Amino acid sequence: MRTQVAIIGAGPSGLLLGQLLHRSGIDNVILERHTGEHVLSRIRAGVIEQGAVDLINEAGVGARMQREGLIHDGTQICFAGERHRIDFRALTGAGVMVYGQTEITRDLMDGRAASGQSTVYEAQDVSLHDFAGEKPRVRYRNDGKETEVACDFIAGCDGFHGVSRQSVPRDSIRNYERVYPFGWLGLLSDTPPVSEELIYIHHPSGFALCSMRSHARSRYYLQCSLAEQVEDWPDERFWHELRLRLDREAQERLVTGPSIEKSIAPLRSFVAEPMRFGRMFLAGDAAHIVPPTGAKGLNLAASDVWYLSRALIEFYREKSTAGLDQYSDRALARIWKAERFSWWMTMLLHTFPDSSEFDRKVQLAELDYLVKSRAAATALAENYVGLPY
Ligand SMILES: Cc1cc2nc3c(=O)[nH]c(=O)nc-3n(C[C@H](O)[C@H](O)[C@H](O)COP(=O)(O)OP(=O)(O)OC[C@H]3O[C@@H](n4cnc5c(N)ncnc54)[C@H](O)[C@@H]3O)c2cc1C
């Protein structure tokens, strides 16, 4: 088999890149380890920056998002039992789109099926070869059959646990990492959201987030210890603990119901540098992870794809390697700003097991400053709605 770009992973990065390349006449194959249903079963991101919205529209799959997505012009921050609003629109002129990652993935999969480009699901033992030279190749097994794909470039869009980053010789890559001493327990339910905007809650018992996917579907998170299992959290316990962390008005408005999904995600900051190795490029979670507090993971995946798709299109149209040569530096400059913001939001809002009384007082003073200072609120709003590409 031969293609121009072999893409590893059919998450949002891989599917979006494949669609943008296809629309520019660049042939590509996507190899995905799991089934399409499995990829769609992962409940993750929900807050989409305007840059990512524009890219999804450019990929030709934005119609449903435009119809069903919710525009949010602000967010709410709750501490010491009081809620405060940060008005994104007034402070920056922009808002964000609330539309689930699952729905974006479904729209991209539908677009891909209509494009006729090849996607191999359940591709086992994917391996990357000769990407340091001119003729990279990818091998995989499917239905007991071994296949080799010859290509011009490989895009490693296979997430944090993927094979692409692991295929790079150790002395060619440097990893930067911070692991946080807690996780997020998430619950999805077909209940109306407690608020029209997201509520970020700092509480002595731990952080909580009230989010949503639609007017009828809510997504809630509780900070939990890493030792805990989903089985420790029957729905009643989750709702009880969430209610404790809410302000009085939200406590009264909260509508509970059976969960349709529950999972625990550990929190981590991670960056691998560089993101280019000869003819192989990393994009999305394959190269970096942010704690979800800043809602940046999917948005960073989209900005990587923006830089990489343009670089590849420039290569094929103009025979120029300038964009490819700059890809890693340009993507990383944006990534580190999102890493900083996500780390800062995490430090600001969570309860740390080893923090002192002094640390807790400083944290409350910083929250108070944030909601009372226009400059501080603007800095949060600018980062949240997304820095320019
Ligand atoms: C609880 C939670 C909440 C989040 N909330 C937000 C949010 O509000 N906003 C936001 O922007 N981001 C959020 N994120 C982050 C966001 O979900 C990720 O950043 C996003 O999924 C990255 O997309 P990706 O395509 O790069 O990687 P992935 O989604 O991980 O996709 C990678 C794909 O590659 C496949 N793969 C892996 N290994 C191989 C292999 N060896 N061979 C072939 N295929 C392989 C995987 O099966 C997968 O389908 C959240 C994440 C979590 C966990």
PDB file of C-alpha atoms and ligand atoms in Angstrom, residues 8-14 31-34 38-39 42-48 101 123 126 157-164 184 213 219 221 265 283-286 288 290 292 294-301, ligand 1:
ATOM      1  CA  ILE A   8      -1.478   6.883  13.414  1.00  0.00           C
ATOM      2  CA  GLY A   9      -4.590   7.244  15.619  1.00  0.00           C
ATOM      3  CA  ALA A  10      -8.229   8.116  14.867  1.00  0.00           C
ATOM      4  CA  GLY A  11      -8.781  10.454  17.799  1.00  0.00           C
ATOM      5  CA  PRO A  12      -9.622  14.110  17.146  1.00  0.00           C
ATOM      6  CA  SER A  13      -6.042  14.949  16.001  1.00  0.00           C
ATOM      7  CA  GLY A  14      -5.767  12.153  13.453  1.00  0.00           C
ATOM      8  CA  LEU A  31      -4.466   3.400  11.348  1.00  0.00           C
ATOM      9  CA  GLU A  32      -6.397   3.082  14.626  1.00  0.00           C
ATOM     10  CA  ARG A  33      -5.753   0.428  17.263  1.00  0.00           C
ATOM     11  CA  HIS A  34      -9.338   0.264  18.561  1.00  0.00           C
ATOM     12  CA  HIS A  38     -14.486   2.327  21.384  1.00  0.00           C
ATOM     13  CA  VAL A  39     -13.066   5.665  20.234  1.00  0.00           C
ATOM     14  CA  ARG A  42     -14.499   7.998  25.614  1.00  0.00           C
ATOM     15  CA  ILE A  43     -16.178  10.950  27.317  1.00  0.00           C
ATOM     16  CA  ARG A  44     -13.655  13.774  27.432  1.00  0.00           C
ATOM     17  CA  ALA A  45     -13.406  17.368  26.298  1.00  0.00           C
ATOM     18  CA  GLY A  46     -16.334  19.722  25.973  1.00  0.00           C
ATOM     19  CA  VAL A  47     -15.005  23.292  25.749  1.00  0.00           C
ATOM     20  CA  ILE A  48     -13.841  24.346  22.289  1.00  0.00           C
ATOM     21  CA  GLN A 101     -15.463  15.649  21.961  1.00  0.00           C
ATOM     22  CA  ALA A 123      -4.900  -2.121  13.348  1.00  0.00           C
ATOM     23  CA  VAL A 126       1.490  -0.714  14.395  1.00  0.00           C
ATOM     24  CA  CYS A 157      -1.609  11.339  16.415  1.00  0.00           C
ATOM     25  CA  ASP A 158      -1.892   8.323  18.703  1.00  0.00           C
ATOM     26  CA  GLY A 159      -2.302   9.911  22.115  1.00  0.00           C
ATOM     27  CA  PHE A 160      -0.207   9.721  25.263  1.00  0.00           C
ATOM     28  CA  HIS A 161       0.136   5.903  25.255  1.00  0.00           C
ATOM     29  CA  GLY A 162       0.689   5.607  21.497  1.00  0.00           C
ATOM     30  CA  VAL A 163       3.548   3.968  19.638  1.00  0.00           C
ATOM     31  CA  SER A 164       4.808   7.019  17.694  1.00  0.00           C
ATOM     32  CA  TRP A 184     -10.927  13.848  38.557  1.00  0.00           C
ATOM     33  CA  ARG A 213     -22.741  18.761  26.905  1.00  0.00           C
ATOM     34  CA  ARG A 219     -20.990  16.538  33.086  1.00  0.00           C
ATOM     35  CA  TYR A 221     -16.305  16.360  38.124  1.00  0.00           C
ATOM     36  CA  ALA A 265      -8.745  10.516  35.152  1.00  0.00           C
ATOM     37  CA  ALA A 283       0.559  16.025  17.215  1.00  0.00           C
ATOM     38  CA  GLY A 284      -1.967  16.248  20.064  1.00  0.00           C
ATOM     39  CA  ASP A 285      -1.772  14.107  23.197  1.00  0.00           C
ATOM     40  CA  ALA A 286       1.054  12.075  21.614  1.00  0.00           C
ATOM     41  CA  HIS A 288       1.722  16.762  25.329  1.00  0.00           C
ATOM     42  CA  VAL A 290      -2.414  19.133  30.202  1.00  0.00           C
ATOM     43  CA  PRO A 292      -8.146  19.275  32.101  1.00  0.00           C
ATOM     44  CA  GLY A 294      -7.871  24.778  31.627  1.00  0.00           C
ATOM     45  CA  ALA A 295      -9.904  22.857  28.977  1.00  0.00           C
ATOM     46  CA  LYS A 296      -6.924  22.960  26.644  1.00  0.00           C
ATOM     47  CA  GLY A 297      -6.143  19.349  25.571  1.00  0.00           C
ATOM     48  CA  LEU A 298      -8.411  19.070  22.550  1.00  0.00           C
ATOM     49  CA  ASN A 299      -7.763  22.707  21.670  1.00  0.00           C
ATOM     50  CA  LEU A 300      -4.012  22.120  21.609  1.00  0.00           C
ATOM     51  CA  ALA A 301      -4.536  19.048  19.460  1.00  0.00           C
TER      52      ALA A 301
HETATM   53  C1  LIG B   1     -11.495  13.803  31.765  1.00  0.00           C
HETATM   54  C2  LIG B   1     -10.940  14.614  30.619  1.00  0.00           C
HETATM   55  C3  LIG B   1     -11.507  15.860  30.342  1.00  0.00           C
HETATM   56  C4  LIG B   1     -11.001  16.651  29.298  1.00  0.00           C
HETATM   57  N1  LIG B   1     -11.577  17.862  29.057  1.00  0.00           N
HETATM   58  C5  LIG B   1     -11.101  18.637  28.051  1.00  0.00           C
HETATM   59  C6  LIG B   1     -11.711  19.902  27.719  1.00  0.00           C
HETATM   60  O1  LIG B   1     -12.703  20.323  28.334  1.00  0.00           O
HETATM   61  N2  LIG B   1     -11.191  20.617  26.674  1.00  0.00           N
HETATM   62  C7  LIG B   1     -10.121  20.141  25.963  1.00  0.00           C
HETATM   63  O2  LIG B   1      -9.675  20.829  25.032  1.00  0.00           O
HETATM   64  N3  LIG B   1      -9.538  18.932  26.240  1.00  0.00           N
HETATM   65  C8  LIG B   1      -9.992  18.164  27.249  1.00  0.00           C
HETATM   66  N4  LIG B   1      -9.435  16.932  27.490  1.00  0.00           N
HETATM   67  C9  LIG B   1      -8.304  16.461  26.674  1.00  0.00           C
HETATM   68  C10 LIG B   1      -8.716  15.859  25.314  1.00  0.00           C
HETATM   69  O3  LIG B   1      -9.672  14.855  25.510  1.00  0.00           O
HETATM   70  C11 LIG B   1      -7.463  15.298  24.601  1.00  0.00           C
HETATM   71  O4  LIG B   1      -6.471  16.276  24.592  1.00  0.00           O
HETATM   72  C12 LIG B   1      -7.781  14.828  23.164  1.00  0.00           C
HETATM   73  O5  LIG B   1      -8.485  13.619  23.181  1.00  0.00           O
HETATM   74  C13 LIG B   1      -6.497  14.642  22.352  1.00  0.00           C
HETATM   75  O6  LIG B   1      -6.790  14.094  21.090  1.00  0.00           O
HETATM   76  P1  LIG B   1      -5.743  13.183  20.314  1.00  0.00           P
HETATM   77  O7  LIG B   1      -6.400  12.789  19.048  1.00  0.00           O
HETATM   78  O8  LIG B   1      -4.429  13.881  20.263  1.00  0.00           O
HETATM   79  O9  LIG B   1      -5.500  11.913  21.262  1.00  0.00           O
HETATM   80  P2  LIG B   1      -6.529  10.765  21.650  1.00  0.00           P
HETATM   81  O10 LIG B   1      -7.891  11.302  21.805  1.00  0.00           O
HETATM   82  O11 LIG B   1      -5.907  10.061  22.801  1.00  0.00           O
HETATM   83  O12 LIG B   1      -6.537   9.802  20.385  1.00  0.00           O
HETATM   84  C14 LIG B   1      -5.443   8.979  20.051  1.00  0.00           C
HETATM   85  C15 LIG B   1      -5.933   7.777  19.260  1.00  0.00           C
HETATM   86  O13 LIG B   1      -4.819   6.970  18.901  1.00  0.00           O
HETATM   87  C16 LIG B   1      -5.140   5.605  19.112  1.00  0.00           C
HETATM   88  N5  LIG B   1      -3.898   4.830  19.330  1.00  0.00           N
HETATM   89  C17 LIG B   1      -3.161   4.780  20.469  1.00  0.00           C
HETATM   90  N6  LIG B   1      -2.107   3.953  20.299  1.00  0.00           N
HETATM   91  C18 LIG B   1      -2.186   3.483  19.035  1.00  0.00           C
HETATM   92  C19 LIG B   1      -1.390   2.580  18.283  1.00  0.00           C
HETATM   93  N7  LIG B   1      -0.310   2.001  18.813  1.00  0.00           N
HETATM   94  N8  LIG B   1      -1.762   2.301  17.015  1.00  0.00           N
HETATM   95  C20 LIG B   1      -2.872   2.885  16.473  1.00  0.00           C
HETATM   96  N9  LIG B   1      -3.661   3.744  17.144  1.00  0.00           N
HETATM   97  C21 LIG B   1      -3.329   4.048  18.412  1.00  0.00           C
HETATM   98  C22 LIG B   1      -6.055   5.624  20.320  1.00  0.00           C
HETATM   99  O14 LIG B   1      -6.866   4.461  20.398  1.00  0.00           O
HETATM  100  C23 LIG B   1      -6.875   6.879  20.081  1.00  0.00           C
HETATM  101  O15 LIG B   1      -8.045   6.636  19.349  1.00  0.00           O
HETATM  102  C24 LIG B   1      -9.911  16.146  28.525  1.00  0.00           C
HETATM  103  C25 LIG B   1      -9.358  14.888  28.790  1.00  0.00           C
HETATM  104  C26 LIG B   1      -9.853  14.121  29.826  1.00  0.00           C
HETATM  105  C27 LIG B   1      -9.232  12.759  30.102  1.00  0.00           C
END
